[in-house]
Amino acid sequence: MDRPALFGILLLPQAQLLTAIMLALSAPTIDPALPWQADLGNGTYRNPVLIGDWSDPDVVRVADSYILTASSFTESPGLPILQSKDLVNWTLIGHALPRVLPDTHFSTPRKGGGVWAPAIRYRNGHFMIYFPDPDRGIFLVTATNPAGPWSEPVLVDDTKGAIDPAPFWDDDGKGWMVHGFAKSRAGFANRIVLKALSEDDTHTTGKGTVIIDADAMPKVETSLGGRPWQTTEGPKLYKRNGWYYIFVPSGSVKGGWQGVFRSRSIEGPYEGRDVLDQGRTAVNGPHQGAWVSTPKGEDWFLHFQDRDTYGRVVLLEPMRWVKDWPIIGKPVGSTGRGEPVEIYKKPNLPSQPITAPASSDDFKGSLSLAWSFASNPSPDWAKVSGGALHLLAVPGPADLFENGAILSQRLPGLSFAATTRLTFKPRSSGETAGLAIHGRTFAWVGLENTPAGVQVVSYTKHSIKPGDTISRSPGPLLPEGRVWLRLTAKPALIEVPPPGFSPYWPSMLREEQAMASLAYSLNGKTYTDLGEPFLVQPGFWVGARIGLFASAPYGTPAAIATTNGVADFDFFRTAGQNQPQEPAGGRH
């Protein structure tokens, strides 16, 4: 510890002195086998508390549990449900949407469509999630248990381009909803509308009132100086001490800030300010999330940060109130705003075991909740039996970004390794199976049924420029069709051009991609690299994903064969990079 920091501790009041010294002297406890660990094991945590793509998070506290949901776009199942007791350690417990509706429409990947930013609340013994499909309206699902089962979606509002709904019930019990607009669908944006809810909370009444027209608002003071309110959306409506508060992100996804508007009347007029922005940190666009409180009166704010290939990760910020305005994160002087914290004391809540959403899967019993498809799957696409995952070779495009039959999950960490063991039983020439990482660019390593026999191969798409091709790297022939596969990834900062507005934070000049490498093994011990390392780009408003697949490419005999091959995966293991991957025992 440096001398100024020590003097700062010694100047603390006696009641805080012992705690500060203990925290300073207690070293973090990091398990290097975990792909990511937010809880440092010494009473502090590091951000993000959720690594991977958990876009547009919203959270509600019920009793001693916090329940979080997030956007899922076209992933099936959708609307993930996570639970925590301490706001730091989270477990994925289910999904509110078994399939994305309309079912037939989403049997094909519809990039950028589907389930956008949801809001979760608890009322009259029921969990309620309001979520938008910008092409179809706002829907409601409910459950008495957050792990499910959840009800079928009910259409609440059919306004074209309505997004980011959030309900609110006033002291008199009257229900309201605020939402924003997607310019791509509605033709305009930067407005927040207020609508009344019906008595049963299942539909809105009337056209509503625009309570925030951000285009007409004066500039807001940020750490960069005055900025116009732009791309103001994602509203959450709360009430405290007689004030109505609308928490809104503004300024664009990566170049924005967390705004808050307040008024004595729910219909306005509202005044706004910036309560959290990047400031001097490296955290771009810290905004859009949820204010929650603890039973002992602490206030916290969970929000996302766009980390490109790694997705929209979730950060936890302390929150305080000064003169009936919230300040989120570490206060910056007397500005009335904060900036994100990197390491901070955990909330004053009962401790729980260090955990994170599971990513490894032994394929024993049922498929892990971590997995999903990019479209609604057919029943025969995947099944688990005999201690293995069996994937049908589904006809689909060679470009994995466009293929809805990839069984995938979020990236589990910043630097990580993923390993699996594959036995491939193809039926027709051209069928493939393997381990993949994919965003708009992709690569995979696995097996291909060629005219010469089953062969180890890797395929890579390095660029999204028109005319760029997918490259192939051949390995040995494997008549027995069995191989171990490994993928490793680590962050890589890439310089990008300035945004189309000014001023901007320096973080806008870089993008965080993943540098990935592929390898195979014939004995599970010695691995051979195949293909060149490559940069994985993010998806469409989402991060990249890792996954397993079996495919019969379009334009080959396998695509029209009367029967399809099957790929058997014995396990899927993730860990901190360079950690052991092979499970003890297993199938032989």
XYZ file of C-alpha atoms in Angstrom:
588
model
C 0.000 0.000 0.000
C 1.376 3.473 -0.845
C 1.920 6.048 1.915
C -0.850 8.534 0.891
C -3.411 5.711 0.865
C -2.279 4.627 4.341
C -2.567 8.200 5.680
C -6.070 8.403 4.175
C -7.104 5.291 6.085
C -5.668 6.579 9.359
C -7.778 9.739 9.059
C -11.018 7.746 8.956
C -13.354 7.760 11.973
C -12.536 5.004 14.456
C -15.668 3.030 13.553
C -14.470 2.718 9.961
C -10.754 2.407 10.665
C -10.623 -1.292 11.524
C -12.758 -2.263 8.539
C -10.620 -0.212 6.161
C -7.370 -1.715 7.470
C -8.730 -5.256 7.237
C -9.837 -4.712 3.651
C -6.497 -3.156 2.743
C -4.528 -6.054 4.190
C -6.807 -8.809 2.882
C -5.623 -10.018 -0.513
C -8.185 -11.030 -3.126
C -8.866 -14.749 -3.529
C -9.090 -15.530 -7.233
C -9.725 -19.037 -8.548
C -7.675 -19.161 -11.771
C -9.817 -22.014 -13.054
C -12.859 -19.758 -13.307
C -13.319 -17.841 -16.575
C -14.455 -14.807 -14.540
C -14.889 -14.056 -10.841
C -16.475 -10.831 -9.592
C -16.400 -11.621 -5.862
C -12.798 -11.111 -4.690
C -13.356 -13.135 -1.532
C -12.189 -10.376 0.822
C -15.339 -8.319 1.222
C -14.886 -6.494 -2.089
C -15.992 -7.097 -5.658
C -14.729 -6.079 -9.071
C -16.735 -4.989 -12.072
C -18.277 -6.338 -14.136
C -20.314 -8.523 -11.798
C -21.701 -10.321 -14.852
C -19.349 -10.990 -17.748
C -20.904 -11.878 -21.094
C -23.823 -10.424 -22.977
C -26.587 -9.519 -20.483
C -27.913 -6.514 -22.383
C -30.351 -3.981 -20.883
C -30.564 -5.557 -17.410
C -33.446 -4.929 -15.038
C -33.640 -6.152 -11.447
C -36.241 -6.473 -8.703
C -35.787 -7.397 -5.037
C -38.284 -9.809 -3.497
C -37.655 -10.711 0.157
C -33.937 -11.564 0.338
C -33.464 -12.331 -3.364
C -32.638 -10.192 -6.374
C -34.022 -11.331 -9.718
C -32.505 -10.062 -12.974
C -33.621 -10.346 -16.582
C -32.137 -9.002 -19.798
C -32.700 -8.627 -23.534
C -32.338 -11.814 -25.544
C -33.291 -10.730 -29.092
C -33.748 -13.921 -31.151
C -32.116 -16.423 -28.778
C -34.357 -19.369 -27.940
C -35.103 -19.784 -25.084
C -35.292 -16.070 -24.312
C -35.581 -13.655 -21.391
C -32.942 -15.182 -19.072
C -33.706 -15.159 -15.346
C -30.841 -14.810 -12.854
C -30.902 -14.813 -9.051
C -28.562 -13.399 -6.404
C -28.575 -12.836 -2.662
C -25.777 -10.261 -2.620
C -25.920 -8.493 -6.044
C -22.411 -9.802 -6.861
C -22.733 -13.579 -7.272
C -25.387 -14.547 -9.813
C -26.926 -17.855 -10.925
C -28.954 -18.465 -14.071
C -32.150 -20.174 -12.925
C -34.352 -20.211 -16.018
C -35.932 -18.386 -18.940
C -39.293 -16.656 -19.184
C -39.729 -17.434 -22.897
C -39.323 -21.090 -23.927
C -39.536 -19.961 -27.576
C -39.599 -16.617 -29.370
C -42.998 -15.728 -30.804
C -44.351 -15.833 -33.475
C -42.849 -19.303 -33.556
C -42.703 -19.771 -37.320
C -41.265 -16.312 -37.958
C -38.401 -16.925 -35.539
C -37.617 -20.390 -36.892
C -35.088 -18.382 -38.921
C -32.528 -16.039 -37.296
C -33.889 -12.488 -37.396
C -30.836 -10.505 -36.366
C -31.747 -7.361 -34.456
C -35.353 -8.446 -33.911
C -37.161 -10.293 -31.155
C -36.942 -9.470 -27.462
C -35.554 -6.017 -26.623
C -35.069 -4.348 -23.217
C -37.447 -5.811 -20.593
C -38.583 -4.647 -17.149
C -39.270 -7.006 -14.246
C -41.504 -6.208 -11.261
C -43.222 -8.109 -8.442
C -46.871 -7.353 -7.639
C -49.674 -9.218 -5.877
C -47.629 -12.388 -5.544
C -46.568 -12.474 -9.191
C -43.368 -11.703 -11.041
C -44.178 -9.626 -14.117
C -41.950 -9.002 -17.127
C -42.962 -6.422 -19.697
C -40.874 -6.761 -22.852
C -40.988 -5.247 -26.332
C -40.717 -6.650 -29.806
C -40.220 -3.412 -31.775
C -42.063 -4.883 -34.763
C -45.057 -6.219 -32.831
C -45.599 -4.334 -29.591
C -45.165 -4.686 -25.835
C -45.946 -8.004 -24.138
C -46.395 -9.308 -20.590
C -45.475 -12.655 -19.030
C -46.033 -13.593 -15.372
C -45.006 -16.286 -12.881
C -45.297 -17.042 -9.184
C -41.793 -18.539 -9.191
C -39.021 -16.727 -11.100
C -37.594 -20.084 -12.207
C -40.919 -20.692 -13.978
C -43.178 -21.769 -15.426
C -44.094 -18.428 -16.996
C -47.378 -17.573 -18.678
C -47.877 -17.199 -22.405
C -47.147 -13.630 -23.625
C -50.086 -11.206 -23.635
C -50.085 -8.175 -25.946
C -50.159 -5.037 -23.775
C -49.595 -2.280 -26.360
C -49.341 -2.468 -30.161
C -47.722 0.934 -30.780
C -45.338 0.737 -33.725
C -41.715 0.997 -32.641
C -42.474 1.058 -28.896
C -39.447 -0.148 -26.899
C -38.088 -0.309 -23.355
C -41.368 -0.494 -21.383
C -41.342 -0.047 -17.610
C -44.421 -0.240 -15.361
C -44.985 1.773 -12.196
C -47.738 1.726 -9.577
C -48.370 4.925 -7.647
C -49.264 5.241 -3.979
C -52.971 5.053 -4.861
C -52.450 1.763 -6.724
C -52.939 3.227 -10.183
C -50.704 1.621 -12.789
C -48.639 3.457 -15.376
C -46.150 2.586 -18.073
C -43.341 4.559 -19.664
C -41.591 3.555 -22.871
C -39.332 4.905 -25.591
C -39.252 4.541 -29.370
C -37.013 2.874 -31.950
C -36.433 5.319 -34.792
C -35.939 2.421 -37.208
C -39.573 1.433 -36.671
C -41.416 4.497 -35.375
C -39.641 7.072 -37.544
C -38.627 9.101 -34.487
C -36.928 8.615 -31.141
C -35.579 10.596 -28.172
C -39.026 10.754 -26.559
C -40.470 9.126 -23.468
C -44.213 8.584 -23.294
C -46.427 7.898 -20.237
C -49.504 5.684 -20.528
C -52.060 4.444 -18.022
C -52.372 0.720 -17.356
C -55.665 -1.118 -17.084
C -56.777 -2.321 -13.660
C -55.515 -5.825 -14.394
C -52.192 -4.446 -15.741
C -52.587 -6.346 -19.030
C -52.975 -3.432 -21.456
C -52.417 0.293 -21.779
C -55.272 2.765 -22.158
C -55.191 5.793 -24.428
C -52.434 7.143 -26.630
C -50.411 8.458 -23.716
C -48.563 11.710 -23.104
C -45.031 12.641 -24.126
C -43.471 13.599 -20.791
C -39.876 13.921 -22.019
C -39.160 15.358 -25.452
C -35.391 15.209 -25.242
C -34.934 17.144 -28.495
C -36.483 20.158 -26.747
C -34.437 19.830 -23.545
C -31.488 22.120 -22.778
C -28.020 20.622 -22.987
C -26.940 18.518 -20.036
C -23.617 19.058 -18.270
C -21.375 15.974 -18.517
C -17.719 15.369 -17.749
C -17.072 16.431 -21.364
C -19.071 19.634 -20.992
C -22.511 20.401 -22.406
C -24.090 17.636 -24.489
C -27.505 17.470 -26.155
C -29.873 14.767 -24.987
C -29.763 12.194 -27.782
C -30.932 8.579 -28.108
C -32.822 9.001 -24.841
C -34.571 5.697 -24.155
C -34.657 2.791 -21.682
C -36.800 4.643 -19.073
C -37.461 3.347 -15.553
C -40.023 5.212 -13.419
C -39.638 5.389 -9.626
C -40.948 7.517 -6.764
C -39.119 8.784 -3.659
C -39.955 11.509 -1.127
C -42.788 12.817 -3.271
C -40.597 13.076 -6.375
C -41.150 11.081 -9.561
C -37.889 9.980 -11.133
C -37.294 8.710 -14.651
C -33.916 7.032 -15.055
C -32.896 7.139 -18.737
C -29.751 6.331 -20.708
C -28.845 8.971 -23.257
C -26.050 9.945 -25.624
C -25.831 6.623 -27.556
C -24.793 3.179 -26.361
C -21.019 3.576 -26.148
C -20.853 7.361 -25.994
C -23.588 8.008 -23.480
C -24.367 8.563 -19.830
C -27.024 7.736 -17.249
C -29.543 10.535 -17.004
C -32.222 11.108 -14.402
C -35.282 13.359 -14.746
C -37.461 14.360 -11.816
C -40.784 16.104 -11.250
C -43.337 16.611 -8.500
C -46.032 15.465 -10.939
C -45.954 12.189 -12.812
C -46.903 14.038 -16.008
C -44.160 16.639 -15.585
C -42.637 19.053 -16.292
C -39.342 17.224 -15.739
C -35.835 18.532 -15.159
C -32.843 16.329 -15.922
C -29.178 15.834 -15.200
C -26.287 13.441 -15.794
C -25.774 11.301 -12.684
C -23.188 8.819 -14.067
C -20.795 8.946 -16.984
C -17.417 7.609 -18.015
C -15.432 10.472 -16.516
C -11.776 9.514 -16.124
C -12.429 5.765 -16.325
C -12.243 3.314 -19.233
C -15.912 2.326 -18.876
C -17.731 3.580 -21.966
C -21.436 4.403 -21.903
C -22.230 3.337 -18.311
C -26.021 3.367 -18.380
C -29.398 1.599 -18.688
C -30.229 -0.577 -15.752
C -31.994 -0.772 -12.424
C -32.030 0.966 -9.051
C -32.407 -1.502 -6.176
C -32.213 -1.141 -2.417
C -31.210 -3.492 0.391
C -33.192 -4.280 3.551
C -30.676 -2.137 5.491
C -31.287 0.900 3.313
C -28.354 0.824 0.879
C -28.998 1.892 -2.705
C -27.302 0.277 -5.700
C -27.511 0.582 -9.465
C -26.864 -2.199 -11.990
C -26.203 -1.171 -15.575
C -24.498 -2.393 -18.716
C -21.331 -1.425 -20.537
C -20.850 -2.327 -24.203
C -17.599 -4.302 -24.479
C -18.031 -5.135 -28.145
C -17.119 -8.781 -28.795
C -17.616 -9.579 -25.094
C -21.131 -8.157 -25.160
C -22.973 -5.817 -22.852
C -21.585 -6.752 -19.456
C -23.251 -5.786 -16.155
C -21.665 -3.464 -13.590
C -22.748 -2.767 -9.996
C -22.439 0.809 -8.708
C -23.024 2.292 -5.253
C -25.720 4.953 -5.252
C -26.439 7.793 -2.842
C -28.898 10.656 -2.594
C -27.946 14.331 -2.266
C -30.708 16.963 -2.165
C -33.184 14.529 -3.697
C -30.904 13.701 -6.635
C -29.176 10.338 -7.041
C -25.428 10.116 -7.594
C -24.318 6.814 -9.064
C -20.796 5.425 -8.751
C -17.876 7.298 -7.229
C -18.918 10.960 -6.688
C -16.948 13.491 -8.717
C -16.494 16.517 -6.460
C -19.638 18.628 -6.228
C -20.765 17.993 -9.805
C -23.758 15.870 -8.796
C -22.589 12.948 -10.924
C -20.421 9.904 -10.410
C -18.147 7.667 -12.428
C -17.959 3.850 -12.456
C -16.106 1.972 -9.729
C -13.655 -0.798 -10.557
C -13.271 -2.437 -7.129
C -15.627 -1.647 -4.257
C -16.917 -2.925 -0.955
C -19.673 -5.489 -1.375
C -23.253 -4.612 -0.415
C -24.157 -5.143 3.238
C -26.013 -8.374 2.523
C -25.635 -11.970 3.720
C -22.643 -13.614 2.085
C -23.106 -16.396 -0.423
C -20.685 -18.767 -2.141
C -18.601 -17.325 -4.952
C -20.402 -18.203 -8.139
C -21.140 -17.109 -11.705
C -23.569 -18.315 -14.373
C -22.483 -21.837 -15.319
C -20.803 -22.315 -18.686
C -19.351 -25.850 -18.486
C -21.644 -28.799 -19.136
C -21.131 -32.527 -18.502
C -24.279 -33.388 -20.495
C -25.653 -35.523 -17.714
C -29.414 -35.411 -17.264
C -30.534 -32.288 -19.114
C -28.938 -29.534 -21.132
C -27.471 -26.659 -19.115
C -29.478 -23.437 -18.988
C -26.468 -21.667 -20.503
C -27.314 -22.944 -23.993
C -29.653 -21.499 -26.603
C -30.204 -21.455 -30.344
C -30.319 -18.324 -32.541
C -33.748 -19.418 -33.793
C -36.569 -21.597 -32.560
C -35.218 -25.166 -32.814
C -36.957 -28.278 -34.043
C -37.348 -30.990 -31.373
C -34.737 -33.253 -33.023
C -31.925 -30.692 -33.234
C -30.439 -31.519 -29.831
C -30.891 -34.151 -27.137
C -28.914 -35.324 -24.116
C -28.662 -39.035 -23.335
C -26.057 -41.530 -22.233
C -23.833 -38.785 -20.812
C -23.442 -36.979 -24.140
C -24.989 -34.240 -26.244
C -26.269 -35.411 -29.624
C -26.635 -32.759 -32.339
C -28.347 -33.478 -35.642
C -26.568 -32.239 -38.783
C -29.160 -29.583 -39.666
C -29.011 -28.078 -43.184
C -27.904 -24.466 -42.917
C -25.622 -21.758 -44.284
C -21.860 -22.087 -43.972
C -21.763 -18.574 -42.456
C -22.351 -19.360 -38.782
C -23.631 -15.825 -38.100
C -26.605 -16.650 -40.344
C -27.072 -20.217 -39.104
C -29.833 -20.604 -36.509
C -28.896 -24.173 -35.558
C -25.726 -23.330 -33.618
C -26.116 -24.330 -29.963
C -24.301 -21.474 -28.256
C -23.767 -19.454 -25.098
C -22.272 -16.150 -23.981
C -18.518 -15.717 -23.713
C -17.695 -16.870 -20.153
C -14.729 -14.581 -19.473
C -12.183 -12.216 -20.960
C -9.337 -14.736 -21.283
C -10.667 -18.277 -21.383
C -10.379 -21.696 -22.936
C -13.192 -24.005 -24.053
C -12.663 -27.708 -24.730
C -14.859 -30.545 -25.942
C -14.580 -34.092 -27.265
C -16.406 -34.909 -30.485
C -17.398 -38.184 -32.124
C -18.910 -37.565 -35.562
C -21.145 -40.014 -37.425
C -21.918 -38.326 -40.756
C -24.339 -39.748 -43.295
C -23.518 -37.642 -46.365
C -20.570 -35.821 -47.878
C -20.332 -32.188 -46.809
C -21.622 -32.626 -43.267
C -19.597 -30.859 -40.578
C -19.483 -30.623 -36.784
C -17.334 -28.752 -34.316
C -16.557 -26.073 -31.762
C -17.150 -22.474 -32.856
C -16.871 -18.846 -31.819
C -19.006 -16.487 -33.844
C -20.134 -12.928 -34.198
C -20.204 -11.174 -37.559
C -16.877 -12.957 -38.117
C -16.387 -16.534 -36.985
C -14.135 -19.553 -36.854
C -14.618 -23.187 -35.990
C -12.542 -26.315 -35.601
C -13.960 -29.791 -36.001
C -14.637 -32.552 -38.492
C -15.835 -32.530 -42.076
C -17.058 -35.481 -44.118
C -15.082 -35.110 -47.363
C -14.867 -37.402 -50.412
C -11.598 -38.670 -48.921
C -13.173 -39.377 -45.544
C -13.728 -37.617 -42.201
C -11.084 -34.918 -41.811
C -10.041 -32.457 -39.108
C -10.575 -28.910 -40.428
C -10.959 -25.322 -39.360
C -12.923 -22.635 -41.165
C -12.525 -18.890 -40.636
C -14.333 -15.783 -41.822
C -11.956 -12.907 -41.089
C -13.985 -9.967 -42.355
C -17.505 -8.766 -43.070
C -16.460 -6.834 -46.172
C -18.431 -7.748 -49.320
C -16.721 -10.443 -51.311
C -14.597 -11.756 -48.458
C -14.508 -15.532 -48.428
C -14.375 -18.221 -45.762
C -10.928 -19.834 -45.555
C -10.315 -23.529 -44.866
C -7.348 -25.113 -43.041
C -7.073 -28.920 -43.395
C -5.828 -31.346 -40.767
C -5.428 -35.120 -40.766
C -7.987 -37.688 -41.861
C -9.694 -39.446 -38.957
C -11.538 -42.598 -40.064
C -12.790 -43.165 -36.495
C -14.299 -39.656 -36.420
C -13.226 -38.826 -32.878
C -11.241 -35.759 -31.768
C -10.655 -33.327 -28.901
C -11.206 -29.661 -29.767
C -10.029 -26.511 -27.993
C -10.657 -22.808 -28.433
C -8.767 -20.093 -26.536
C -9.523 -16.379 -26.509
C -8.106 -13.220 -24.994
C -8.977 -9.502 -25.328
C -7.488 -7.326 -28.064
C -7.985 -3.549 -28.290
C -8.520 -2.354 -31.859
C -8.334 1.282 -32.965
C -11.472 2.560 -34.702
C -12.346 5.897 -36.396
C -13.864 8.750 -34.331
C -17.657 8.741 -33.925
C -19.847 11.076 -35.920
C -20.307 13.517 -33.046
C -18.128 15.616 -30.758
C -17.002 15.852 -28.018
C -16.498 12.199 -27.188
C -14.669 10.131 -24.604
C -11.338 8.538 -25.688
C -12.851 5.067 -25.289
C -14.833 5.749 -28.480
C -11.572 5.358 -30.422
C -11.117 1.684 -29.569
C -13.064 -1.548 -29.725
C -12.558 -4.600 -27.541
C -12.481 -7.707 -29.677
C -11.379 -11.244 -28.860
C -8.287 -12.836 -30.361
C -9.171 -16.502 -30.774
C -7.077 -19.579 -31.575
C -8.207 -23.088 -32.493
C -6.565 -26.452 -31.848
C -7.261 -30.189 -31.967
C -5.894 -33.272 -30.227
C -5.929 -36.954 -31.042
C -5.297 -38.065 -27.444
C -6.737 -35.292 -25.243
C -3.264 -34.284 -24.053
C -1.217 -32.798 -26.878
C -2.933 -30.091 -28.933
C -2.015 -28.897 -32.428
C -2.993 -25.422 -33.637
C -5.045 -25.302 -36.814
C -5.546 -22.125 -38.802
C -4.333 -18.650 -37.876
C -5.424 -16.681 -34.783
C -8.165 -14.253 -35.725
C -10.183 -11.362 -34.339
C -13.804 -12.112 -33.501
C -16.148 -9.203 -34.113
C -19.390 -8.747 -32.154
C -22.799 -9.657 -33.480
C -25.685 -7.311 -34.261
C -26.204 -5.378 -30.966
C -24.862 -8.420 -29.129
C -21.486 -9.907 -28.285
C -19.948 -12.962 -29.883
C -20.871 -16.460 -28.708
C -19.173 -19.829 -28.367
C -20.986 -22.946 -29.415
C -21.257 -26.483 -30.696
C -22.853 -27.485 -33.962
C -23.498 -30.110 -36.596
C -24.439 -28.935 -40.054
C -25.270 -30.047 -43.570
C -24.356 -27.046 -45.749
C -26.774 -25.745 -48.351
C -25.906 -26.763 -51.888
C -24.536 -30.187 -50.962
C -26.115 -33.643 -51.165
C -26.249 -33.636 -47.376
C -28.734 -30.761 -47.439
C -31.351 -32.889 -49.177
C -30.448 -36.307 -47.824
C -33.241 -38.488 -46.435
C -31.262 -38.935 -43.226
C -28.727 -36.723 -41.458
C -25.595 -37.439 -39.482
C -25.176 -36.945 -35.755
C -22.391 -35.366 -33.714
C -21.832 -36.596 -30.151
C -20.154 -34.227 -27.679
C -18.986 -35.849 -24.439
C -18.466 -32.659 -22.429
C -17.960 -28.921 -22.730
C -15.431 -27.345 -20.369
C -14.582 -23.671 -19.870
C -11.899 -22.279 -17.583
C -9.425 -19.492 -17.123
C -6.986 -19.667 -19.995
C -4.322 -22.389 -19.740
C -6.231 -24.259 -17.000
C -6.823 -28.050 -17.255
C -9.899 -28.880 -19.334
C -10.207 -32.657 -19.406
C -12.791 -33.912 -16.909
C -11.986 -36.714 -14.525
C -13.260 -40.002 -15.906
C -15.981 -39.464 -18.471
C -17.019 -41.532 -21.462
C -14.414 -43.657 -23.239
